[in-house]
Short mmCIF file of N, CA and C in Angstrom, two decimals:
data_model
loop_
_atom_site.label_atom_id
_atom_site.label_comp_id
_atom_site.label_asym_id
_atom_site.label_seq_id
_atom_site.Cartn_x
_atom_site.Cartn_y
_atom_site.Cartn_z
N UNK A 172 -11.45 133.43 -98.51
CA UNK A 172 -12.24 132.21 -98.56
C UNK A 172 -11.51 131.19 -99.43
N UNK A 173 -11.33 129.97 -98.94
CA UNK A 173 -10.66 128.97 -99.76
C UNK A 173 -11.53 128.55 -100.95
N UNK A 174 -10.89 128.08 -101.97
CA UNK A 174 -11.61 127.55 -103.13
C UNK A 174 -12.44 126.35 -102.70
N UNK A 175 -13.53 126.12 -103.39
CA UNK A 175 -14.41 125.00 -103.08
C UNK A 175 -13.66 123.67 -103.11
N UNK A 176 -12.73 123.53 -104.04
CA UNK A 176 -11.98 122.28 -104.16
C UNK A 176 -11.16 122.02 -102.90
N UNK A 177 -10.64 123.09 -102.27
CA UNK A 177 -9.89 122.92 -101.03
C UNK A 177 -10.80 122.47 -99.89
N UNK A 178 -11.99 123.07 -99.80
CA UNK A 178 -12.96 122.66 -98.77
C UNK A 178 -13.36 121.20 -98.95
N UNK A 179 -13.68 120.83 -100.18
CA UNK A 179 -14.08 119.45 -100.46
C UNK A 179 -12.92 118.50 -100.20
N UNK A 180 -11.71 118.89 -100.59
CA UNK A 180 -10.55 118.05 -100.33
C UNK A 180 -10.34 117.81 -98.85
N UNK A 181 -10.52 118.86 -98.06
CA UNK A 181 -10.38 118.70 -96.60
C UNK A 181 -11.50 117.83 -96.04
N UNK A 182 -12.73 118.04 -96.50
CA UNK A 182 -13.84 117.20 -96.04
C UNK A 182 -13.60 115.73 -96.41
N UNK A 183 -13.11 115.49 -97.61
CA UNK A 183 -12.83 114.11 -98.04
C UNK A 183 -11.72 113.47 -97.22
N UNK A 184 -10.81 114.28 -96.71
CA UNK A 184 -9.74 113.75 -95.87
C UNK A 184 -10.30 113.08 -94.62
N UNK A 185 -11.50 113.47 -94.21
CA UNK A 185 -12.15 112.93 -93.01
C UNK A 185 -12.93 111.65 -93.28
N UNK A 186 -13.08 111.26 -94.54
CA UNK A 186 -13.83 110.04 -94.87
C UNK A 186 -13.18 108.85 -94.14
N UNK A 187 -14.02 108.09 -93.48
CA UNK A 187 -13.56 106.94 -92.71
C UNK A 187 -13.35 107.23 -91.24
N UNK A 188 -13.30 108.52 -90.85
CA UNK A 188 -13.19 108.87 -89.43
C UNK A 188 -14.48 108.45 -88.75
N UNK A 189 -14.36 107.89 -87.58
CA UNK A 189 -15.56 107.35 -86.92
C UNK A 189 -16.52 108.45 -86.50
N UNK A 190 -17.80 108.10 -86.41
CA UNK A 190 -18.83 109.00 -85.95
C UNK A 190 -18.85 109.00 -84.42
N UNK A 191 -18.96 110.18 -83.86
CA UNK A 191 -19.12 110.31 -82.41
C UNK A 191 -19.92 111.58 -82.13
N UNK A 192 -21.01 111.44 -81.39
CA UNK A 192 -21.87 112.59 -81.05
C UNK A 192 -21.03 113.69 -80.40
N UNK A 193 -21.13 114.90 -80.94
CA UNK A 193 -20.41 116.08 -80.51
C UNK A 193 -18.89 115.94 -80.63
N UNK A 194 -18.44 114.97 -81.43
CA UNK A 194 -17.01 114.79 -81.63
C UNK A 194 -16.41 115.91 -82.47
N UNK A 195 -15.17 116.22 -82.17
CA UNK A 195 -14.44 117.28 -82.89
C UNK A 195 -12.98 116.88 -83.10
N UNK A 196 -12.74 115.59 -83.31
CA UNK A 196 -11.37 115.11 -83.33
C UNK A 196 -11.19 114.02 -84.38
N UNK A 197 -10.10 114.15 -85.15
CA UNK A 197 -9.80 113.20 -86.21
C UNK A 197 -9.62 111.78 -85.67
N UNK A 198 -9.02 111.64 -84.52
CA UNK A 198 -8.77 110.30 -83.96
C UNK A 198 -9.97 109.75 -83.19
N UNK A 199 -10.65 110.61 -82.46
CA UNK A 199 -11.75 110.11 -81.62
C UNK A 199 -13.10 110.17 -82.30
N UNK A 200 -13.23 110.96 -83.37
CA UNK A 200 -14.47 110.98 -84.12
C UNK A 200 -15.15 112.34 -84.19
N UNK A 201 -16.11 112.45 -85.10
CA UNK A 201 -16.88 113.67 -85.32
C UNK A 201 -18.33 113.31 -85.61
N UNK A 202 -19.20 114.28 -85.39
CA UNK A 202 -20.57 114.18 -85.89
C UNK A 202 -20.68 115.16 -87.04
N UNK A 203 -21.88 115.35 -87.57
CA UNK A 203 -22.01 116.21 -88.76
C UNK A 203 -21.62 117.65 -88.47
N UNK A 204 -21.99 118.17 -87.30
CA UNK A 204 -21.59 119.54 -86.94
C UNK A 204 -20.09 119.60 -86.70
N UNK A 205 -19.54 118.56 -86.10
CA UNK A 205 -18.11 118.51 -85.85
C UNK A 205 -17.30 118.51 -87.14
N UNK A 206 -17.79 117.82 -88.16
CA UNK A 206 -17.10 117.82 -89.44
C UNK A 206 -17.07 119.24 -90.01
N UNK A 207 -18.18 119.94 -89.95
CA UNK A 207 -18.24 121.32 -90.43
C UNK A 207 -17.26 122.20 -89.66
N UNK A 208 -17.26 122.10 -88.35
CA UNK A 208 -16.39 122.92 -87.50
C UNK A 208 -14.92 122.60 -87.79
N UNK A 209 -14.58 121.34 -87.91
CA UNK A 209 -13.19 120.94 -88.13
C UNK A 209 -12.68 121.40 -89.50
N UNK A 210 -13.50 121.25 -90.53
CA UNK A 210 -13.10 121.70 -91.87
C UNK A 210 -12.95 123.22 -91.88
N UNK A 211 -13.90 123.94 -91.30
CA UNK A 211 -13.83 125.40 -91.26
C UNK A 211 -12.60 125.88 -90.48
N UNK A 212 -12.28 125.19 -89.40
CA UNK A 212 -11.13 125.62 -88.60
C UNK A 212 -9.82 125.41 -89.34
N UNK A 213 -9.78 124.44 -90.22
CA UNK A 213 -8.57 124.20 -91.03
C UNK A 213 -8.21 125.43 -91.86
N UNK A 214 -9.22 126.21 -92.22
CA UNK A 214 -9.01 127.40 -93.04
C UNK A 214 -9.21 128.70 -92.25
N UNK A 215 -9.25 128.59 -90.92
CA UNK A 215 -9.40 129.76 -90.04
C UNK A 215 -10.59 130.63 -90.45
N UNK A 216 -11.74 130.01 -90.64
CA UNK A 216 -12.92 130.73 -91.08
C UNK A 216 -13.75 131.32 -89.93
N UNK A 217 -13.29 131.15 -88.70
CA UNK A 217 -13.94 131.80 -87.57
C UNK A 217 -15.32 131.29 -87.23
N UNK A 218 -15.60 130.06 -87.56
CA UNK A 218 -16.92 129.48 -87.24
C UNK A 218 -16.96 129.15 -85.76
N UNK A 219 -17.96 129.68 -85.08
CA UNK A 219 -18.11 129.41 -83.65
C UNK A 219 -18.60 127.99 -83.44
N UNK A 220 -17.94 127.29 -82.56
CA UNK A 220 -18.30 125.90 -82.26
C UNK A 220 -19.33 125.88 -81.15
N UNK A 221 -20.55 125.53 -81.49
CA UNK A 221 -21.62 125.44 -80.50
C UNK A 221 -21.79 123.99 -80.08
N UNK A 222 -21.74 123.75 -78.79
CA UNK A 222 -21.91 122.38 -78.27
C UNK A 222 -23.10 122.34 -77.34
N UNK A 223 -23.33 121.18 -76.77
CA UNK A 223 -24.40 121.02 -75.81
C UNK A 223 -25.73 120.65 -76.43
N UNK A 224 -25.75 120.37 -77.73
CA UNK A 224 -26.99 119.97 -78.39
C UNK A 224 -27.25 118.48 -78.16
N UNK A 225 -28.50 118.12 -78.21
CA UNK A 225 -28.89 116.74 -78.01
C UNK A 225 -28.62 115.89 -79.23
N UNK A 226 -28.74 114.60 -79.07
CA UNK A 226 -28.55 113.67 -80.18
C UNK A 226 -29.54 113.98 -81.30
N UNK A 227 -30.73 114.37 -80.95
CA UNK A 227 -31.73 114.83 -81.91
C UNK A 227 -31.82 116.34 -81.76
N UNK A 228 -31.20 117.06 -82.68
CA UNK A 228 -31.15 118.51 -82.58
C UNK A 228 -32.51 119.15 -82.83
N UNK A 229 -32.68 120.31 -82.24
CA UNK A 229 -33.84 121.13 -82.52
C UNK A 229 -33.54 121.87 -83.83
N UNK A 230 -34.25 121.55 -84.88
CA UNK A 230 -33.99 122.12 -86.19
C UNK A 230 -34.05 123.63 -86.24
N UNK A 231 -34.94 124.23 -85.46
CA UNK A 231 -35.04 125.69 -85.45
C UNK A 231 -33.75 126.32 -84.91
N UNK A 232 -33.21 125.75 -83.85
CA UNK A 232 -31.97 126.27 -83.27
C UNK A 232 -30.81 126.07 -84.24
N UNK A 233 -30.74 124.90 -84.87
CA UNK A 233 -29.68 124.63 -85.84
C UNK A 233 -29.74 125.63 -86.99
N UNK A 234 -30.91 125.82 -87.56
CA UNK A 234 -31.05 126.74 -88.69
C UNK A 234 -30.73 128.18 -88.29
N UNK A 235 -31.16 128.60 -87.10
CA UNK A 235 -30.85 129.95 -86.65
C UNK A 235 -29.35 130.13 -86.48
N UNK A 236 -28.68 129.14 -85.92
CA UNK A 236 -27.24 129.20 -85.74
C UNK A 236 -26.53 129.29 -87.09
N UNK A 237 -26.99 128.53 -88.06
CA UNK A 237 -26.40 128.58 -89.40
C UNK A 237 -26.64 129.94 -90.05
N UNK A 238 -27.85 130.47 -89.92
CA UNK A 238 -28.16 131.80 -90.46
C UNK A 238 -27.27 132.87 -89.81
N UNK A 239 -26.98 132.73 -88.52
CA UNK A 239 -26.16 133.70 -87.81
C UNK A 239 -24.70 133.69 -88.26
N UNK A 240 -24.22 132.52 -88.69
CA UNK A 240 -22.79 132.39 -88.96
C UNK A 240 -22.40 132.18 -90.42
N UNK A 241 -23.32 131.73 -91.23
CA UNK A 241 -23.02 131.41 -92.62
C UNK A 241 -23.89 132.22 -93.56
N UNK A 242 -23.57 132.18 -94.82
CA UNK A 242 -24.36 132.88 -95.83
C UNK A 242 -25.40 131.92 -96.40
N UNK A 243 -26.66 132.31 -96.33
CA UNK A 243 -27.75 131.49 -96.87
C UNK A 243 -27.70 131.52 -98.40
N UNK A 244 -27.86 130.36 -99.02
CA UNK A 244 -27.81 130.20 -100.47
C UNK A 244 -29.10 129.51 -100.91
N UNK A 245 -29.64 129.91 -102.04
CA UNK A 245 -30.81 129.24 -102.57
C UNK A 245 -30.51 127.76 -102.84
N UNK A 246 -31.43 126.91 -102.46
CA UNK A 246 -31.26 125.47 -102.66
C UNK A 246 -31.02 125.15 -104.14
N UNK A 247 -31.60 125.93 -105.02
CA UNK A 247 -31.48 125.65 -106.45
C UNK A 247 -30.16 126.13 -107.06
N UNK A 248 -29.37 126.89 -106.30
CA UNK A 248 -28.14 127.44 -106.87
C UNK A 248 -26.88 127.08 -106.08
N UNK A 249 -26.95 126.02 -105.28
CA UNK A 249 -25.78 125.68 -104.47
C UNK A 249 -24.62 125.24 -105.36
N UNK A 250 -23.42 125.36 -104.78
CA UNK A 250 -22.19 125.01 -105.48
C UNK A 250 -21.39 124.01 -104.67
N UNK A 251 -20.40 123.46 -105.30
CA UNK A 251 -19.44 122.58 -104.67
C UNK A 251 -18.87 123.25 -103.41
N UNK A 252 -18.89 122.56 -102.29
CA UNK A 252 -18.35 123.09 -101.05
C UNK A 252 -19.36 123.77 -100.15
N UNK A 253 -20.59 123.97 -100.62
CA UNK A 253 -21.62 124.54 -99.77
C UNK A 253 -22.09 123.50 -98.75
N UNK A 254 -22.78 123.96 -97.73
CA UNK A 254 -23.25 123.11 -96.65
C UNK A 254 -24.74 122.86 -96.83
N UNK A 255 -25.11 121.60 -96.98
CA UNK A 255 -26.51 121.23 -97.09
C UNK A 255 -27.08 120.87 -95.73
N UNK A 256 -28.32 121.26 -95.49
CA UNK A 256 -29.06 120.87 -94.29
C UNK A 256 -30.11 119.87 -94.73
N UNK A 257 -30.15 118.75 -94.05
CA UNK A 257 -31.02 117.64 -94.45
C UNK A 257 -32.00 117.28 -93.34
N UNK A 258 -33.14 116.75 -93.77
CA UNK A 258 -34.16 116.31 -92.83
C UNK A 258 -33.72 115.01 -92.16
N UNK A 259 -33.99 114.93 -90.88
CA UNK A 259 -33.75 113.71 -90.11
C UNK A 259 -34.93 113.55 -89.17
N UNK A 260 -35.68 112.50 -89.36
CA UNK A 260 -36.90 112.25 -88.59
C UNK A 260 -37.84 113.45 -88.60
N UNK A 261 -38.02 114.02 -89.81
CA UNK A 261 -38.96 115.11 -90.00
C UNK A 261 -38.49 116.48 -89.55
N UNK A 262 -37.22 116.60 -89.21
CA UNK A 262 -36.69 117.86 -88.70
C UNK A 262 -35.38 118.19 -89.42
N UNK A 263 -35.12 119.46 -89.75
CA UNK A 263 -33.84 119.81 -90.37
C UNK A 263 -32.73 119.72 -89.31
N UNK A 264 -32.03 118.58 -89.29
CA UNK A 264 -31.11 118.32 -88.18
C UNK A 264 -29.80 117.66 -88.59
N UNK A 265 -29.48 117.66 -89.88
CA UNK A 265 -28.26 116.99 -90.32
C UNK A 265 -27.54 117.86 -91.35
N UNK A 266 -26.20 117.86 -91.31
CA UNK A 266 -25.38 118.70 -92.18
C UNK A 266 -24.42 117.87 -93.00
N UNK A 267 -24.08 118.37 -94.17
CA UNK A 267 -23.06 117.73 -94.99
C UNK A 267 -22.52 118.68 -96.04
N UNK A 268 -21.31 118.41 -96.50
CA UNK A 268 -20.70 119.20 -97.57
C UNK A 268 -21.21 118.70 -98.91
N UNK A 269 -21.75 119.59 -99.70
CA UNK A 269 -22.24 119.25 -101.03
C UNK A 269 -21.05 119.24 -101.99
N UNK A 270 -20.98 118.20 -102.82
CA UNK A 270 -19.84 118.04 -103.72
C UNK A 270 -20.32 117.45 -105.03
N UNK A 271 -19.43 117.43 -105.98
CA UNK A 271 -19.69 116.75 -107.24
C UNK A 271 -18.58 115.75 -107.47
N UNK A 272 -18.93 114.69 -108.15
CA UNK A 272 -17.95 113.66 -108.50
C UNK A 272 -18.23 113.25 -109.94
N UNK A 273 -17.49 112.26 -110.42
CA UNK A 273 -17.70 111.77 -111.78
C UNK A 273 -19.10 111.20 -111.98
N UNK A 274 -19.72 110.76 -110.88
CA UNK A 274 -21.04 110.14 -110.99
C UNK A 274 -22.19 111.09 -110.70
N UNK A 275 -21.89 112.34 -110.30
CA UNK A 275 -22.96 113.29 -110.04
C UNK A 275 -22.79 114.00 -108.72
N UNK A 276 -23.89 114.44 -108.13
CA UNK A 276 -23.87 115.18 -106.87
C UNK A 276 -23.74 114.23 -105.70
N UNK A 277 -22.89 114.62 -104.74
CA UNK A 277 -22.67 113.80 -103.55
C UNK A 277 -22.76 114.68 -102.31
N UNK A 278 -22.76 114.03 -101.16
CA UNK A 278 -22.69 114.72 -99.88
C UNK A 278 -21.65 113.99 -99.02
N UNK A 279 -20.80 114.78 -98.38
CA UNK A 279 -19.80 114.25 -97.45
C UNK A 279 -20.32 114.59 -96.06
N UNK A 280 -20.57 113.56 -95.26
CA UNK A 280 -21.18 113.79 -93.95
C UNK A 280 -20.82 112.69 -92.97
N UNK A 281 -20.94 113.01 -91.70
CA UNK A 281 -20.73 112.03 -90.64
C UNK A 281 -22.04 111.29 -90.46
N UNK A 282 -22.05 110.03 -90.84
CA UNK A 282 -23.27 109.22 -90.87
C UNK A 282 -23.36 108.38 -89.60
N UNK A 283 -24.32 108.70 -88.74
CA UNK A 283 -24.46 108.01 -87.46
C UNK A 283 -24.71 106.52 -87.65
N UNK A 284 -25.56 106.17 -88.61
CA UNK A 284 -25.88 104.76 -88.84
C UNK A 284 -24.70 103.93 -89.32
N UNK A 285 -23.86 104.54 -90.12
CA UNK A 285 -22.67 103.84 -90.62
C UNK A 285 -21.47 104.03 -89.71
N UNK A 286 -21.66 104.87 -88.71
CA UNK A 286 -20.64 105.10 -87.68
C UNK A 286 -19.35 105.69 -88.21
N UNK A 287 -19.44 106.49 -89.31
CA UNK A 287 -18.24 107.11 -89.85
C UNK A 287 -18.61 108.20 -90.86
N UNK A 288 -17.59 108.97 -91.25
CA UNK A 288 -17.76 109.98 -92.29
C UNK A 288 -17.74 109.26 -93.63
N UNK A 289 -18.72 109.57 -94.48
CA UNK A 289 -18.85 108.93 -95.78
C UNK A 289 -19.13 109.98 -96.85
N UNK A 290 -18.90 109.60 -98.09
CA UNK A 290 -19.36 110.39 -99.23
C UNK A 290 -20.29 109.49 -100.01
N UNK A 291 -21.49 109.98 -100.26
CA UNK A 291 -22.46 109.18 -100.98
C UNK A 291 -23.28 110.04 -101.91
N UNK A 292 -23.91 109.37 -102.85
CA UNK A 292 -24.77 110.04 -103.81
C UNK A 292 -25.86 110.81 -103.08
N UNK A 293 -26.10 112.01 -103.51
CA UNK A 293 -27.09 112.87 -102.88
C UNK A 293 -28.48 112.24 -102.88
N UNK A 294 -28.77 111.41 -103.86
CA UNK A 294 -30.09 110.76 -103.92
C UNK A 294 -30.34 109.86 -102.72
N UNK A 295 -29.28 109.31 -102.10
CA UNK A 295 -29.45 108.45 -100.93
C UNK A 295 -29.83 109.23 -99.69
N UNK A 296 -29.46 110.49 -99.64
CA UNK A 296 -29.73 111.34 -98.48
C UNK A 296 -31.01 112.15 -98.68
N UNK A 297 -31.28 112.49 -99.93
CA UNK A 297 -32.41 113.35 -100.25
C UNK A 297 -31.92 114.76 -100.47
N UNK A 298 -32.78 115.59 -101.04
CA UNK A 298 -32.35 116.96 -101.34
C UNK A 298 -32.19 117.77 -100.05
N UNK A 299 -31.26 118.71 -100.06
CA UNK A 299 -31.14 119.58 -98.88
C UNK A 299 -32.37 120.48 -98.77
N UNK A 300 -32.76 120.79 -97.54
CA UNK A 300 -33.89 121.69 -97.32
C UNK A 300 -33.41 123.14 -97.17
N UNK A 301 -32.13 123.31 -96.94
CA UNK A 301 -31.50 124.64 -96.88
C UNK A 301 -30.03 124.47 -97.23
N UNK A 302 -29.43 125.53 -97.74
CA UNK A 302 -28.02 125.49 -98.11
C UNK A 302 -27.34 126.77 -97.61
N UNK A 303 -26.13 126.60 -97.10
CA UNK A 303 -25.36 127.70 -96.59
C UNK A 303 -23.93 127.63 -97.14
N UNK A 304 -23.26 128.79 -97.13
CA UNK A 304 -21.89 128.87 -97.61
C UNK A 304 -21.01 129.42 -96.49
N UNK A 305 -19.88 128.79 -96.30
CA UNK A 305 -18.89 129.29 -95.35
C UNK A 305 -18.40 130.64 -95.83
N UNK A 306 -18.12 131.53 -94.93
CA UNK A 306 -17.58 132.83 -95.31
C UNK A 306 -16.49 133.21 -94.31
N UNK A 307 -15.53 133.95 -94.78
CA UNK A 307 -14.43 134.36 -93.92
C UNK A 307 -14.94 135.20 -92.77
N UNK A 308 -14.32 134.94 -91.60
CA UNK A 308 -14.67 135.72 -90.42
C UNK A 308 -15.96 135.30 -89.75
N UNK A 309 -16.57 134.16 -90.21
CA UNK A 309 -17.75 133.63 -89.57
C UNK A 309 -19.01 134.26 -89.90
#
């Protein structure tokens, strides 16, 4: 498993890449799931890439998929490099890398409204409703 700093460094490398639904490409764009898949693939973590989801994901399916492939972590004990799941229109349907900076806790995520990958203060996104950790071998 790579160090958290390596995961965050790779996620930050994607900042400014355009947002694209179901995107999985540095040049053509990524969505929040695509960012997770692309960062994980950089370290050969064996994360299965699931596609075919709608613009508004079914939160139950997303959470089940994350439980199947990642390690569930208590929301109160997450660390740098963990994956936060956030509410979107009342449903757990958005992902981002949890990080820390000089100003506090941040999230690196593909923001549909801003049309790109951004890092912003966690207070702007809200607290994660679930947290997962990448693990070797998926």
